[in-house]
Tab-separated table of C-alpha atoms in Angstrom:
chain	number	residue	atom	x	y	z
A	144	MET	CA	-136.141	42.319	103.932
A	145	ASP	CA	-133.161	41.621	101.691
A	146	LEU	CA	-131.775	44.667	99.865
A	147	PHE	CA	-131.708	42.594	96.688
A	148	ASP	CA	-135.104	40.852	96.751
A	149	ASP	CA	-135.631	41.957	93.169
A	150	VAL	CA	-132.482	40.132	91.988
A	151	PRO	CA	-133.562	36.721	90.669
A	152	ALA	CA	-131.695	33.708	92.021
A	153	PRO	CA	-129.523	32.523	89.156
A	154	SER	CA	-129.330	28.981	87.919
A	155	PRO	CA	-125.788	27.537	87.875
A	156	ASN	CA	-125.308	28.558	84.238
A	157	MET	CA	-126.396	32.139	85.081
A	158	LEU	CA	-123.609	32.834	87.587
A	159	PRO	CA	-122.092	36.132	86.444
A	160	PRO	CA	-118.629	35.812	84.918
A	161	ALA	CA	-115.710	37.345	86.780
A	162	ALA	CA	-114.738	39.465	83.737
A	163	GLY	CA	-111.207	39.746	85.081
A	164	PRO	CA	-108.034	37.768	85.666
A	165	LEU	CA	-109.414	35.663	88.537
A	166	PRO	CA	-112.299	33.227	88.497
A	167	ASP	CA	-114.767	33.320	91.355
A	168	ILE	CA	-114.161	30.341	93.612
A	169	VAL	CA	-117.755	29.425	94.496
A	170	ALA	CA	-120.185	26.546	94.870
A	171	PRO	CA	-123.679	26.335	96.349
A	172	GLY	CA	-123.899	26.032	100.125
A	173	LEU	CA	-120.494	27.367	101.158
A	174	ASP	CA	-119.828	27.954	104.831
A	175	CYS	CA	-117.991	31.171	104.022
A	176	LEU	CA	-117.430	33.334	100.965
A	177	PHE	CA	-114.493	35.745	101.322
A	178	VAL	CA	-115.011	39.075	99.556
A	179	GLY	CA	-112.040	41.250	98.640
A	180	PHE	CA	-111.662	44.624	96.946
A	181	ASN	CA	-109.973	43.301	93.795
A	182	PRO	CA	-106.970	41.217	92.801
A	183	GLY	CA	-103.508	42.609	93.271
A	184	LEU	CA	-101.169	42.647	90.285
A	185	ARG	CA	-99.404	39.411	91.273
A	186	SER	CA	-102.701	37.591	91.892
A	187	GLY	CA	-103.983	38.844	88.544
A	188	ALA	CA	-100.833	37.714	86.746
A	189	LEU	CA	-100.809	34.276	88.386
A	190	GLY	CA	-104.582	33.790	88.207
A	191	HIS	CA	-104.989	32.890	91.894
A	192	HIS	CA	-106.561	34.660	94.845
A	193	TYR	CA	-104.351	36.201	97.544
A	194	ALA	CA	-101.119	35.313	95.718
A	195	GLY	CA	-99.133	38.430	96.669
A	196	ARG	CA	-95.755	37.625	98.232
A	197	GLY	CA	-96.583	39.350	101.509
A	198	ASN	CA	-100.230	38.291	101.651
A	199	GLN	CA	-101.091	36.431	104.851
A	200	PHE	CA	-104.504	35.099	103.763
A	201	TRP	CA	-103.541	31.426	103.492
A	202	ARG	CA	-101.645	31.423	106.792
A	203	LEU	CA	-104.545	33.200	108.515
A	204	LEU	CA	-107.040	30.605	107.207
A	205	PHE	CA	-104.892	27.767	108.519
A	206	GLU	CA	-104.086	29.276	111.903
A	207	ALA	CA	-107.741	30.271	112.434
A	208	GLY	CA	-108.798	26.661	111.856
A	209	LEU	CA	-110.613	27.407	108.597
A	210	THR	CA	-108.419	25.021	106.586
A	211	PRO	CA	-107.021	21.647	107.717
A	212	ARG	CA	-103.525	22.564	106.499
A	213	LEU	CA	-101.641	25.500	105.025
A	214	TYR	CA	-102.858	25.948	101.442
A	215	ARG	CA	-100.970	27.650	98.625
A	216	PRO	CA	-102.597	30.282	96.363
A	217	GLU	CA	-102.622	27.876	93.412
A	218	GLU	CA	-104.890	25.595	95.470
A	219	ASP	CA	-107.625	28.248	95.654
A	220	VAL	CA	-109.849	26.234	93.305
A	221	THR	CA	-110.056	23.457	95.923
A	222	LEU	CA	-111.554	25.702	98.632
A	223	PRO	CA	-115.218	24.814	97.913
A	224	ALA	CA	-114.446	21.191	98.886
A	225	ILE	CA	-113.912	22.454	102.444
A	226	GLY	CA	-116.795	24.948	102.384
A	227	LEU	CA	-114.901	28.123	101.498
A	228	GLY	CA	-114.935	30.431	98.485
A	229	SER	CA	-113.533	33.724	97.248
A	230	THR	CA	-114.667	36.629	95.082
A	231	ASN	CA	-113.979	40.352	94.677
A	232	LEU	CA	-116.090	43.485	94.334
A	233	VAL	CA	-114.019	44.572	91.332
A	234	ALA	CA	-112.489	42.189	88.811
A	235	ARG	CA	-109.588	44.252	87.468
A	236	ALA	CA	-106.160	43.880	89.037
A	237	THR	CA	-104.398	46.927	90.482
A	238	ALA	CA	-101.274	47.593	92.532
A	239	SER	CA	-103.455	49.058	95.284
A	240	ALA	CA	-107.155	49.184	96.093
A	241	ALA	CA	-106.700	52.955	96.333
A	242	GLU	CA	-106.740	52.931	92.508
A	243	LEU	CA	-110.425	51.930	92.549
A	244	SER	CA	-113.149	54.559	92.537
A	245	ARG	CA	-116.049	54.455	94.989
A	246	ALA	CA	-118.415	54.096	92.008
A	247	GLU	CA	-116.423	51.146	90.695
A	248	LEU	CA	-116.600	49.435	94.084
A	249	ARG	CA	-120.333	50.075	94.536
A	250	GLY	CA	-120.829	48.868	90.971
A	251	GLY	CA	-119.680	45.420	92.099
A	252	VAL	CA	-122.484	45.029	94.652
A	253	PRO	CA	-125.246	43.834	92.261
A	254	ARG	CA	-122.890	41.165	90.954
A	255	LEU	CA	-122.071	40.157	94.558
A	256	ALA	CA	-125.821	39.918	95.204
A	257	ARG	CA	-126.192	37.476	92.306
A	258	ILE	CA	-123.277	35.390	93.566
A	259	VAL	CA	-124.738	35.310	97.092
A	260	ALA	CA	-128.134	34.282	95.669
A	261	PHE	CA	-126.414	31.391	93.876
A	262	VAL	CA	-124.066	30.339	96.692
A	263	ARG	CA	-126.189	31.136	99.788
A	264	PRO	CA	-123.161	31.039	102.095
A	265	ARG	CA	-123.583	30.984	105.852
A	266	VAL	CA	-121.036	33.808	106.206
A	267	LEU	CA	-119.648	36.597	104.034
A	268	ALA	CA	-116.193	37.566	105.285
A	269	TYR	CA	-115.075	40.940	103.945
A	270	THR	CA	-111.272	41.074	103.802
A	271	GLY	CA	-110.855	44.633	104.941
A	272	LYS	CA	-113.073	47.228	106.547
A	273	GLY	CA	-112.993	49.272	103.346
A	274	VAL	CA	-114.409	46.341	101.380
A	275	TYR	CA	-117.371	46.101	103.750
A	276	LEU	CA	-117.965	49.858	103.791
A	277	ALA	CA	-117.835	49.976	99.984
A	278	ALA	CA	-120.331	47.103	99.711
A	279	THR	CA	-122.777	48.451	102.285
A	280	GLY	CA	-122.368	52.193	101.807
A	281	LEU	CA	-122.037	52.593	105.580
A	282	PRO	CA	-119.729	55.284	106.979
A	283	ASP	CA	-118.074	52.987	109.551
A	284	ALA	CA	-118.221	49.484	110.999
A	285	PRO	CA	-116.452	47.517	113.718
A	286	TRP	CA	-114.284	44.460	113.136
A	287	GLY	CA	-115.989	41.107	113.542
A	288	VAL	CA	-119.575	39.922	113.173
A	289	GLN	CA	-121.907	42.729	112.111
A	290	GLU	CA	-125.269	43.380	113.752
A	291	ARG	CA	-127.092	42.980	110.443
A	292	GLY	CA	-126.015	41.270	107.237
A	293	LEU	CA	-126.243	42.887	103.824
A	294	PHE	CA	-128.189	39.840	102.578
A	295	ASP	CA	-130.938	38.045	104.509
A	296	GLY	CA	-129.832	34.853	106.193
A	297	VAL	CA	-126.124	35.526	105.678
A	298	ALA	CA	-123.859	36.796	108.470
A	299	ASP	CA	-121.375	39.535	107.642
A	300	VAL	CA	-117.960	39.353	109.297
A	301	VAL	CA	-115.391	42.074	108.754
A	302	VAL	CA	-111.789	40.897	109.029
A	303	PRO	CA	-108.613	42.916	108.560
A	304	SER	CA	-107.001	42.898	105.149
A	305	PRO	CA	-104.572	39.985	104.893
A	306	SER	CA	-102.335	42.105	102.668
A	307	GLY	CA	-98.792	42.562	103.822
A	308	LEU	CA	-99.434	46.283	103.309
A	309	ALA	CA	-102.005	46.291	106.143
A	310	ARG	CA	-100.296	47.507	109.300
A	311	LEU	CA	-102.080	45.377	111.905
A	312	PRO	CA	-99.934	42.721	113.573
A	313	PHE	CA	-100.567	39.139	112.444
A	314	GLU	CA	-102.008	38.110	115.827
A	315	GLU	CA	-104.591	40.912	115.664
A	316	LYS	CA	-105.628	39.820	112.174
A	317	LEU	CA	-105.812	36.212	113.356
A	318	ARG	CA	-108.167	37.186	116.179
A	319	TRP	CA	-110.758	38.379	113.649
A	320	PHE	CA	-110.260	35.443	111.265
A	321	ARG	CA	-111.036	33.186	114.221
A	322	ASP	CA	-114.357	35.046	114.497
A	323	VAL	CA	-115.188	33.753	111.012
A	324	GLN	CA	-114.736	30.152	112.183
A	325	ALA	CA	-116.739	30.860	115.342
A	326	GLU	CA	-119.618	32.324	113.311
A	327	ILE	CA	-119.583	29.342	110.934
A	328	ASP	CA	-119.733	27.013	113.929
A	329	ARG	CA	-122.547	29.055	115.489
A	330	ARG	CA	-124.595	28.950	112.270
A	331	ARG	CA	-123.992	25.219	111.897
A	332	GLY	CA	-125.139	24.724	115.490
A	333	THR	CA	-121.750	23.278	116.473
A	334	GLY	CA	-120.293	26.254	118.279
């Protein structure tokens, strides 16, 4: 039973607009849709996902085997060609996710449900435990593949925030980003 069975699957022209500085990077049938809290100020100003100077997202994707080479933030629009996408729970840019209210974060879930209904990704990768907890309303969750996905037929994987502000060492973050690739492979039947 999907939590959003009552949300109609949108046609391509019904995909909800981002209503913020960053477009959603989506296409039907993605292997993985990355879900963040919201854009940082630099990403919002530049109009590209994970564009902060200290953000490790693009390096993590490459080193985890999710991209064939190291991409730059301004190449985010090309991600669907390799089966990846990106969106956020909240559209407005802030210096820190701590500036977002719990209600604002939970308010992004119905929109995420519509995007998932349109995209039907194999995997949703939440870039930060707080993102996943805000989306699900759960009090806690482990890193990695979750026992049950928020949406039927879609695996949830919780990875550490790629932000340079997140205190985990790069290698620890990379471990969990590799879980995303492993789950994609498992769901494709190639892993």
